[in-house]
Tab-separated table of C-alpha atoms in Angstrom:
chain	number	residue	atom	x	y	z
A	1	UNK	CA	0.044	-0.138	0.244
A	2	UNK	CA	0.893	3.255	-0.724
A	3	UNK	CA	0.865	6.314	1.739
A	4	UNK	CA	0.896	10.166	0.154
A	5	UNK	CA	2.203	12.663	2.660
A	6	UNK	CA	3.427	15.132	-0.255
A	7	UNK	CA	2.240	18.718	0.200
A	8	UNK	CA	-1.416	19.210	0.757
A	9	UNK	CA	-2.989	22.787	0.972
A	10	UNK	CA	-6.537	24.146	2.338
A	11	UNK	CA	-7.887	27.607	2.328
A	12	UNK	CA	-6.904	28.701	6.004
A	13	UNK	CA	-10.730	28.887	6.469
A	14	UNK	CA	-11.690	25.499	5.829
A	15	UNK	CA	-8.382	23.560	7.555
A	16	UNK	CA	-9.743	25.940	10.873
A	17	UNK	CA	-13.192	24.331	10.590
A	18	UNK	CA	-11.693	20.877	10.411
A	19	UNK	CA	-9.351	21.217	12.783
A	20	UNK	CA	-11.627	22.105	14.886
A	21	UNK	CA	-14.400	19.091	14.746
A	22	UNK	CA	-11.720	16.483	14.817
A	23	UNK	CA	-10.308	18.297	17.629
A	24	UNK	CA	-13.909	17.914	19.122
A	25	UNK	CA	-13.540	14.493	18.599
A	26	UNK	CA	-10.139	13.627	18.943
A	27	UNK	CA	-9.780	15.294	22.576
A	28	UNK	CA	-11.804	13.032	24.581
A	29	UNK	CA	-10.410	10.356	23.456
A	30	UNK	CA	-7.376	11.411	24.306
A	31	UNK	CA	-8.499	12.109	28.392
A	32	UNK	CA	-10.454	9.110	28.356
A	33	UNK	CA	-6.465	6.979	27.264
A	34	UNK	CA	-5.130	9.553	29.688
A	35	UNK	CA	-7.450	8.640	32.845
A	36	UNK	CA	-7.378	5.281	31.750
A	37	UNK	CA	-4.095	4.718	32.217
A	38	UNK	CA	-3.935	6.684	35.669
A	39	UNK	CA	-6.146	4.182	36.468
A	40	UNK	CA	-5.285	1.472	35.702
A	41	UNK	CA	-1.160	2.120	35.728
A	42	UNK	CA	0.662	-1.079	37.887
A	43	UNK	CA	1.845	0.086	40.897
A	44	UNK	CA	2.549	-1.692	44.040
A	45	UNK	CA	5.695	-5.023	42.923
A	46	UNK	CA	4.856	-6.644	40.051
A	47	UNK	CA	5.353	-10.318	38.545
A	48	UNK	CA	7.365	-9.531	35.806
A	49	UNK	CA	10.931	-11.257	36.386
A	50	UNK	CA	9.760	-12.794	39.610
A	51	UNK	CA	10.108	-16.642	38.827
A	52	UNK	CA	14.358	-17.468	38.365
A	53	UNK	CA	15.070	-18.516	35.101
A	54	UNK	CA	17.129	-21.814	36.211
A	55	UNK	CA	17.360	-23.723	39.662
A	56	UNK	CA	19.169	-22.664	42.647
A	57	UNK	CA	23.398	-22.552	41.612
A	58	UNK	CA	22.967	-23.097	38.451
A	59	UNK	CA	24.189	-20.537	35.900
A	60	UNK	CA	23.299	-20.073	31.701
A	61	UNK	CA	26.949	-19.802	30.336
A	62	UNK	CA	27.983	-18.830	26.133
A	63	UNK	CA	30.014	-21.624	24.065
A	64	UNK	CA	31.196	-21.901	20.537
A	65	UNK	CA	31.064	-25.236	19.055
A	66	UNK	CA	34.555	-26.442	17.963
A	67	UNK	CA	33.166	-30.346	17.545
A	68	UNK	CA	30.442	-32.099	16.438
A	69	UNK	CA	28.951	-35.916	16.435
A	70	UNK	CA	29.968	-37.174	19.796
A	71	UNK	CA	28.665	-39.905	21.526
A	72	UNK	CA	26.183	-41.471	20.354
A	73	UNK	CA	24.997	-38.845	18.225
A	74	UNK	CA	23.560	-36.256	21.011
A	75	UNK	CA	27.354	-34.431	22.239
A	76	UNK	CA	29.233	-32.624	20.716
A	77	UNK	CA	31.892	-30.115	21.666
A	78	UNK	CA	32.088	-26.613	22.722
A	79	UNK	CA	34.942	-24.459	23.832
A	80	UNK	CA	33.452	-21.921	27.200
A	81	UNK	CA	33.507	-18.130	26.627
A	82	UNK	CA	32.025	-17.333	29.923
A	83	UNK	CA	31.867	-18.888	33.481
A	84	UNK	CA	34.236	-20.439	35.771
A	85	UNK	CA	35.730	-22.809	33.105
A	86	UNK	CA	36.204	-19.999	30.602
A	87	UNK	CA	38.537	-21.375	27.851
A	88	UNK	CA	37.756	-25.090	28.572
A	89	UNK	CA	36.861	-27.805	25.951
A	90	UNK	CA	33.994	-29.391	27.477
A	91	UNK	CA	31.250	-32.493	26.105
A	92	UNK	CA	27.386	-31.345	25.371
A	93	UNK	CA	24.369	-33.101	25.616
A	94	UNK	CA	22.116	-31.385	22.901
A	95	UNK	CA	18.844	-32.802	22.420
A	96	UNK	CA	18.414	-35.329	18.686
A	97	UNK	CA	15.860	-32.767	17.799
A	98	UNK	CA	18.344	-29.856	17.411
A	99	UNK	CA	21.492	-32.085	16.184
A	100	UNK	CA	18.701	-33.019	13.736
A	101	UNK	CA	18.324	-29.261	12.345
A	102	UNK	CA	22.386	-28.532	12.222
A	103	UNK	CA	24.309	-27.998	14.527
A	104	UNK	CA	28.055	-26.279	13.432
A	105	UNK	CA	31.734	-25.941	13.954
A	106	UNK	CA	31.394	-22.186	14.889
A	107	UNK	CA	27.561	-21.906	15.974
A	108	UNK	CA	27.609	-20.353	19.531
A	109	UNK	CA	25.054	-21.930	22.348
A	110	UNK	CA	23.608	-21.126	25.428
A	111	UNK	CA	24.793	-23.468	27.980
A	112	UNK	CA	22.886	-24.771	31.068
A	113	UNK	CA	25.831	-25.291	33.596
A	114	UNK	CA	24.650	-27.149	36.423
A	115	UNK	CA	27.852	-27.348	39.363
A	116	UNK	CA	26.243	-30.452	41.432
A	117	UNK	CA	27.025	-32.790	37.980
A	118	UNK	CA	30.587	-32.392	37.558
A	119	UNK	CA	31.050	-35.432	39.080
A	120	UNK	CA	28.762	-37.539	36.741
A	121	UNK	CA	30.283	-35.607	33.715
A	122	UNK	CA	27.480	-33.942	32.074
A	123	UNK	CA	27.477	-30.613	33.881
A	124	UNK	CA	26.714	-28.576	30.580
A	125	UNK	CA	23.471	-28.950	29.132
A	126	UNK	CA	22.104	-27.190	25.159
A	127	UNK	CA	19.676	-24.699	26.846
A	128	UNK	CA	19.299	-22.542	23.043
A	129	UNK	CA	21.898	-21.104	20.491
A	130	UNK	CA	22.771	-17.669	20.975
A	131	UNK	CA	21.048	-15.032	18.418
A	132	UNK	CA	22.332	-11.698	19.412
A	133	UNK	CA	24.541	-10.992	16.930
A	134	UNK	CA	22.789	-12.095	13.556
A	135	UNK	CA	19.303	-10.411	15.196
A	136	UNK	CA	21.351	-7.526	16.179
A	137	UNK	CA	23.065	-7.322	12.539
A	138	UNK	CA	19.112	-7.619	11.178
A	139	UNK	CA	17.942	-4.843	12.998
A	140	UNK	CA	20.427	-2.308	12.233
A	141	UNK	CA	20.355	-3.518	8.511
A	142	UNK	CA	16.539	-2.429	9.041
A	143	UNK	CA	17.175	0.593	10.513
A	144	UNK	CA	19.595	1.492	7.617
A	145	UNK	CA	16.917	0.623	5.104
A	146	UNK	CA	13.861	2.163	6.832
A	147	UNK	CA	16.340	5.774	7.320
A	148	UNK	CA	17.418	5.684	3.439
A	149	UNK	CA	14.240	4.913	2.267
A	150	UNK	CA	11.971	6.973	4.048
A	151	UNK	CA	14.561	9.469	6.208
A	152	UNK	CA	13.324	11.447	8.756
A	153	UNK	CA	9.684	10.118	8.381
A	154	UNK	CA	11.849	6.707	8.866
A	155	UNK	CA	12.937	7.704	11.827
A	156	UNK	CA	9.838	8.792	13.545
A	157	UNK	CA	8.193	5.591	12.852
A	158	UNK	CA	10.545	3.930	14.160
A	159	UNK	CA	10.380	6.139	17.296
A	160	UNK	CA	6.833	5.467	17.720
A	161	UNK	CA	7.239	1.874	17.293
A	162	UNK	CA	9.895	1.833	20.520
A	163	UNK	CA	7.540	3.965	22.306
A	164	UNK	CA	4.513	1.556	21.829
A	165	UNK	CA	6.503	-1.356	22.579
A	166	UNK	CA	7.015	0.003	25.819
A	167	UNK	CA	3.061	0.442	26.626
A	168	UNK	CA	3.306	-3.090	26.212
A	169	UNK	CA	6.226	-3.465	28.119
A	170	UNK	CA	5.447	-0.876	31.181
A	171	UNK	CA	1.888	-0.903	30.916
A	172	UNK	CA	0.067	-4.146	29.502
A	173	UNK	CA	1.809	-6.950	30.723
A	174	UNK	CA	2.237	-5.867	34.542
A	175	UNK	CA	-1.663	-4.057	34.577
A	176	UNK	CA	-2.736	-8.009	33.309
A	177	UNK	CA	-0.632	-10.126	35.647
A	178	UNK	CA	-1.774	-7.811	38.342
A	179	UNK	CA	-5.415	-8.873	37.947
A	180	UNK	CA	-6.796	-5.809	35.989
A	181	UNK	CA	-9.524	-6.866	32.843
A	182	UNK	CA	-7.728	-7.821	29.851
A	183	UNK	CA	-9.754	-6.122	27.357
A	184	UNK	CA	-9.624	-3.113	29.528
A	185	UNK	CA	-6.209	-2.761	30.004
A	186	UNK	CA	-5.821	-3.771	26.218
A	187	UNK	CA	-8.455	-1.192	24.741
A	188	UNK	CA	-6.532	1.603	26.782
A	189	UNK	CA	-3.165	0.407	25.571
A	190	UNK	CA	-4.176	0.248	22.462
A	191	UNK	CA	-5.525	3.689	22.183
A	192	UNK	CA	-2.426	4.791	24.248
A	193	UNK	CA	-0.304	3.254	21.274
A	194	UNK	CA	-2.533	4.691	18.496
A	195	UNK	CA	-2.041	8.016	19.374
A	196	UNK	CA	1.765	8.323	19.976
A	197	UNK	CA	2.639	5.473	17.107
A	198	UNK	CA	0.424	7.804	14.785
A	199	UNK	CA	1.192	11.433	15.583
A	200	UNK	CA	5.432	10.159	16.019
A	201	UNK	CA	5.014	8.406	12.399
A	202	UNK	CA	2.741	11.033	10.694
A	203	UNK	CA	3.038	14.171	12.688
A	204	UNK	CA	0.002	16.118	13.840
A	205	UNK	CA	-2.474	17.082	11.086
A	206	UNK	CA	-5.979	17.119	9.569
A	207	UNK	CA	-5.227	14.426	7.492
A	208	UNK	CA	-3.396	12.335	10.627
A	209	UNK	CA	-6.131	12.712	12.776
A	210	UNK	CA	-8.970	12.059	10.120
A	211	UNK	CA	-7.204	8.491	10.256
A	212	UNK	CA	-7.038	8.165	13.169
A	213	UNK	CA	-10.415	8.456	13.984
A	214	UNK	CA	-11.335	5.813	11.406
A	215	UNK	CA	-8.794	3.379	13.596
A	216	UNK	CA	-10.975	4.192	16.817
A	217	UNK	CA	-13.654	3.715	14.762
A	218	UNK	CA	-12.244	0.000	13.176
A	219	UNK	CA	-10.885	-0.956	16.509
A	220	UNK	CA	-14.372	-0.678	18.001
A	221	UNK	CA	-15.418	-3.404	15.335
A	222	UNK	CA	-13.053	-5.132	15.858
A	223	UNK	CA	-13.282	-5.642	19.969
A	224	UNK	CA	-17.192	-5.843	19.238
A	225	UNK	CA	-16.821	-8.581	16.487
A	226	UNK	CA	-13.859	-10.423	18.806
A	227	UNK	CA	-16.511	-10.616	22.148
A	228	UNK	CA	-19.005	-12.347	19.933
A	229	UNK	CA	-17.008	-14.675	18.612
A	230	UNK	CA	-15.035	-15.785	21.202
A	231	UNK	CA	-17.777	-16.368	23.242
A	232	UNK	CA	-20.654	-17.958	20.317
A	233	UNK	CA	-17.120	-19.999	19.122
A	234	UNK	CA	-16.733	-21.233	23.159
A	235	UNK	CA	-12.718	-20.095	22.149
A	236	UNK	CA	-11.310	-20.738	25.584
A	237	UNK	CA	-7.856	-19.704	24.792
A	238	UNK	CA	-6.622	-22.598	26.769
A	239	UNK	CA	-4.435	-24.630	24.438
A	240	UNK	CA	-0.967	-23.732	23.565
A	241	UNK	CA	1.166	-24.910	26.444
A	242	UNK	CA	1.806	-21.389	27.666
A	243	UNK	CA	-1.642	-20.577	28.970
A	244	UNK	CA	-1.692	-23.969	31.832
A	245	UNK	CA	1.082	-22.257	32.567
A	246	UNK	CA	-0.152	-18.808	32.861
A	247	UNK	CA	-3.603	-20.726	34.340
A	248	UNK	CA	-1.267	-21.918	37.109
A	249	UNK	CA	0.482	-18.907	38.023
A	250	UNK	CA	-2.219	-15.862	38.115
A	251	UNK	CA	-6.150	-18.195	38.620
A	252	UNK	CA	-8.185	-15.610	38.143
A	253	UNK	CA	-6.978	-14.545	34.799
A	254	UNK	CA	-9.470	-15.059	31.934
A	255	UNK	CA	-7.161	-17.148	29.225
A	256	UNK	CA	-10.890	-16.023	27.070
A	257	UNK	CA	-10.053	-12.468	27.947
A	258	UNK	CA	-6.823	-12.973	27.217
A	259	UNK	CA	-7.251	-14.554	23.887
A	260	UNK	CA	-9.974	-11.175	23.277
A	261	UNK	CA	-6.931	-8.488	24.656
A	262	UNK	CA	-4.086	-10.414	21.753
A	263	UNK	CA	-6.968	-10.124	18.922
A	264	UNK	CA	-7.459	-6.526	19.904
A	265	UNK	CA	-4.129	-5.761	20.066
A	266	UNK	CA	-3.008	-7.409	17.120
A	267	UNK	CA	-4.708	-5.506	14.294
A	268	UNK	CA	-3.929	-2.285	15.354
A	269	UNK	CA	-1.284	-1.779	12.547
A	270	UNK	CA	-2.696	-3.429	9.761
A	271	UNK	CA	-5.747	-0.351	10.718
A	272	UNK	CA	-3.148	2.394	10.669
A	273	UNK	CA	-1.918	1.315	7.449
A	274	UNK	CA	-5.655	1.316	5.533
A	275	UNK	CA	-6.450	4.483	7.272
A	276	UNK	CA	-3.827	6.963	7.083
A	277	UNK	CA	-3.832	5.954	3.458
A	278	UNK	CA	-7.334	6.312	2.583
A	279	UNK	CA	-7.358	9.437	4.620
A	280	UNK	CA	-4.475	10.513	2.501
A	281	UNK	CA	-6.529	9.377	-0.876
A	282	UNK	CA	-9.253	11.572	0.176
A	283	UNK	CA	-7.484	14.793	1.240
A	284	UNK	CA	-5.662	14.495	-2.453
A	285	UNK	CA	-8.945	14.009	-4.379
A	286	UNK	CA	-10.380	17.026	-2.756
A	287	UNK	CA	-6.927	19.178	-3.378
A	288	UNK	CA	-6.660	18.336	-6.570
A	289	UNK	CA	-11.023	19.605	-7.178
A	290	UNK	CA	-12.173	21.512	-3.981
A	291	UNK	CA	-15.777	21.796	-5.983
A	292	UNK	CA	-15.986	18.103	-5.830
A	293	UNK	CA	-19.612	17.099	-3.873
A	294	UNK	CA	-19.062	14.954	-1.084
A	295	UNK	CA	-21.298	12.309	-2.704
A	296	UNK	CA	-18.850	11.925	-5.367
A	297	UNK	CA	-15.858	12.615	-2.887
A	298	UNK	CA	-17.125	9.740	-1.096
A	299	UNK	CA	-17.170	7.584	-3.788
A	300	UNK	CA	-14.428	7.941	-5.103
A	301	UNK	CA	-13.068	7.744	-2.254
A	302	UNK	CA	-14.100	4.210	-1.794
A	303	UNK	CA	-12.512	3.065	-5.801
A	304	UNK	CA	-9.748	3.578	-3.667
A	305	UNK	CA	-10.735	1.729	-0.718
A	306	UNK	CA	-11.538	-1.233	-2.779
A	307	UNK	CA	-8.452	-2.094	-3.503
A	308	UNK	CA	-6.865	-1.927	0.217
A	309	UNK	CA	-10.082	-4.099	0.782
A	310	UNK	CA	-9.074	-6.879	-2.062
A	311	UNK	CA	-5.605	-6.910	-0.780
A	312	UNK	CA	-6.739	-6.876	3.447
A	313	UNK	CA	-8.761	-10.465	2.067
A	314	UNK	CA	-5.883	-12.579	1.726
A	315	UNK	CA	-2.840	-10.345	3.626
A	316	UNK	CA	-3.909	-11.775	7.222
A	317	UNK	CA	-5.068	-14.670	6.357
A	318	UNK	CA	-1.001	-15.328	4.710
A	319	UNK	CA	0.154	-13.633	7.560
A	320	UNK	CA	-1.810	-16.968	10.221
A	321	UNK	CA	-0.778	-19.656	7.767
A	322	UNK	CA	2.737	-18.250	7.356
A	323	UNK	CA	3.039	-18.923	11.261
A	324	UNK	CA	0.841	-21.889	11.995
A	325	UNK	CA	2.415	-24.450	9.543
A	326	UNK	CA	3.942	-26.584	11.708
A	327	UNK	CA	-0.268	-26.439	13.589
A	328	UNK	CA	-1.897	-27.167	10.341
A	329	UNK	CA	0.978	-30.221	9.328
A	330	UNK	CA	-0.013	-31.917	13.194
A	331	UNK	CA	-3.445	-30.845	12.261
A	332	UNK	CA	-3.008	-32.985	8.659
A	333	UNK	CA	-2.316	-35.615	10.224
A	334	UNK	CA	-5.255	-36.806	11.566
A	335	UNK	CA	-8.030	-38.823	9.615
A	336	UNK	CA	-10.868	-36.225	10.199
A	337	UNK	CA	-13.393	-34.113	8.019
A	338	UNK	CA	-11.642	-30.616	6.813
A	339	UNK	CA	-14.360	-28.968	7.982
A	340	UNK	CA	-13.742	-30.614	11.964
A	341	UNK	CA	-9.767	-30.444	11.423
A	342	UNK	CA	-10.561	-26.237	10.913
A	343	UNK	CA	-12.801	-26.260	13.999
A	344	UNK	CA	-10.562	-27.694	15.964
A	345	UNK	CA	-9.689	-25.728	19.429
A	346	UNK	CA	-6.060	-23.823	18.564
A	347	UNK	CA	-7.057	-23.511	14.702
A	348	UNK	CA	-10.354	-22.250	14.690
A	349	UNK	CA	-8.696	-19.295	17.115
A	350	UNK	CA	-6.896	-18.155	14.655
A	351	UNK	CA	-9.210	-18.777	12.002
A	352	UNK	CA	-11.776	-16.254	13.570
A	353	UNK	CA	-8.868	-13.866	14.839
A	354	UNK	CA	-8.172	-13.312	10.975
A	355	UNK	CA	-12.246	-12.876	10.286
A	356	UNK	CA	-12.513	-10.579	12.686
A	357	UNK	CA	-9.153	-8.427	12.256
A	358	UNK	CA	-10.300	-8.765	8.320
A	359	UNK	CA	-13.731	-7.221	9.252
A	360	UNK	CA	-12.838	-4.457	11.386
A	361	UNK	CA	-10.242	-3.385	8.535
A	362	UNK	CA	-12.670	-4.164	6.218
A	363	UNK	CA	-14.886	-1.080	7.900
A	364	UNK	CA	-12.065	1.392	8.559
A	365	UNK	CA	-11.719	1.876	5.110
A	366	UNK	CA	-15.447	3.119	4.288
A	367	UNK	CA	-15.629	4.796	7.823
A	368	UNK	CA	-12.349	6.901	7.176
A	369	UNK	CA	-13.862	7.871	3.818
A	370	UNK	CA	-16.763	9.149	5.577
A	371	UNK	CA	-14.972	10.879	7.930
A	372	UNK	CA	-12.590	12.951	5.193
A	373	UNK	CA	-15.504	13.262	2.937
A	374	UNK	CA	-17.783	15.063	5.807
A	375	UNK	CA	-14.968	17.181	7.145
A	376	UNK	CA	-14.430	18.457	3.494
A	377	UNK	CA	-15.931	22.364	2.389
A	378	UNK	CA	-16.712	21.789	-1.290
A	379	UNK	CA	-18.352	24.951	-2.359
A	380	UNK	CA	-16.127	27.525	-3.396
A	381	UNK	CA	-15.834	30.896	-1.358
A	382	UNK	CA	-18.601	33.602	-2.286
A	383	UNK	CA	-17.082	36.600	-4.115
A	384	UNK	CA	-17.953	39.220	-0.905
A	385	UNK	CA	-16.433	36.341	1.511
A	386	UNK	CA	-13.145	35.862	-0.136
A	387	UNK	CA	-9.924	34.820	1.753
A	388	UNK	CA	-8.252	37.965	3.287
A	389	UNK	CA	-5.227	38.869	0.524
A	390	UNK	CA	-2.231	37.798	0.881
A	391	UNK	CA	-3.618	34.624	2.804
A	392	UNK	CA	-1.743	31.698	2.677
A	393	UNK	CA	-3.180	27.665	2.120
A	394	UNK	CA	-2.856	26.100	5.011
A	395	UNK	CA	-1.262	23.082	4.666
A	396	UNK	CA	-3.020	19.891	6.044
A	397	UNK	CA	-0.463	17.022	5.624
């Protein structure tokens, strides 16, 4: 999808009118978000980081593989890079499934060191791969490409992403852990993320605020449909191993509400994408022909919006198939009807998530188009009420 961010000129009177209307609509949403953050902000000791990663006396060390194919197909040798044995080459037990995926000389591993097992000859056990270097390299490449192509706007977008992730870590996760309603926390957190990311990435403007309102409407539709869908389809949110751990750790936590929370947050990025694009399209059409009637502007805007809808139909579906491929492979092993496979809990959750998010996206497009079309002033200035001499058109982007 292509976003247009070129200069958009409006007569000062029209720009002031649009700003007044948008301010009256957005300020209450902003106030509600701030109040929600204040009321739900996690206070006291948070459960974040309260569990020890390893047992008493155990440590996680880094090592580099120097030899593969040890005894009996499950052991390799690696040089310790950290810990009390730094520099030593030690045998490491590695699960067969990890060896099957490929462990090569030079790979760096994270090992669990158990001092009490020194006498048994197996104190170092595979924990995970050390991935810091390639991941950091990809992150640097990502930042460089974004800055090269999008320049300062790309930098602002990355700042918005960082701020949004901070909302997740500092507010959403601990607030849910402390017992607040996952849906309420998700709505307040999603609203805060939208304000921060949208305005940082695109600036405070008529066009951006129009898109923000469209995003809120799409989010409202997604939330309502997700609430109905998860309950009517009897989705429990308890199909994964992590959900079982959460049930034991937080007895009062509703896994269904947590699933609903995830659906709401998952749709934010795509919602913002289509609303920004659609708002830009409508305002550009209006700038090209200020006398175009609202009905015609709405109709032309929706011609562009239908292309967005067409791509939305398969965008989220492809994303699900890609991430859930192992689950689909396992499900395909069983001899049962295709519809029964689709209705299995873990797959049905993702189907409902995809359908709900897609409906929210599709509804956000006409909503954003209607808001933008309603804001424009289509009548040309009357002769006796022309703009003051020397007045410059106001930028709405």
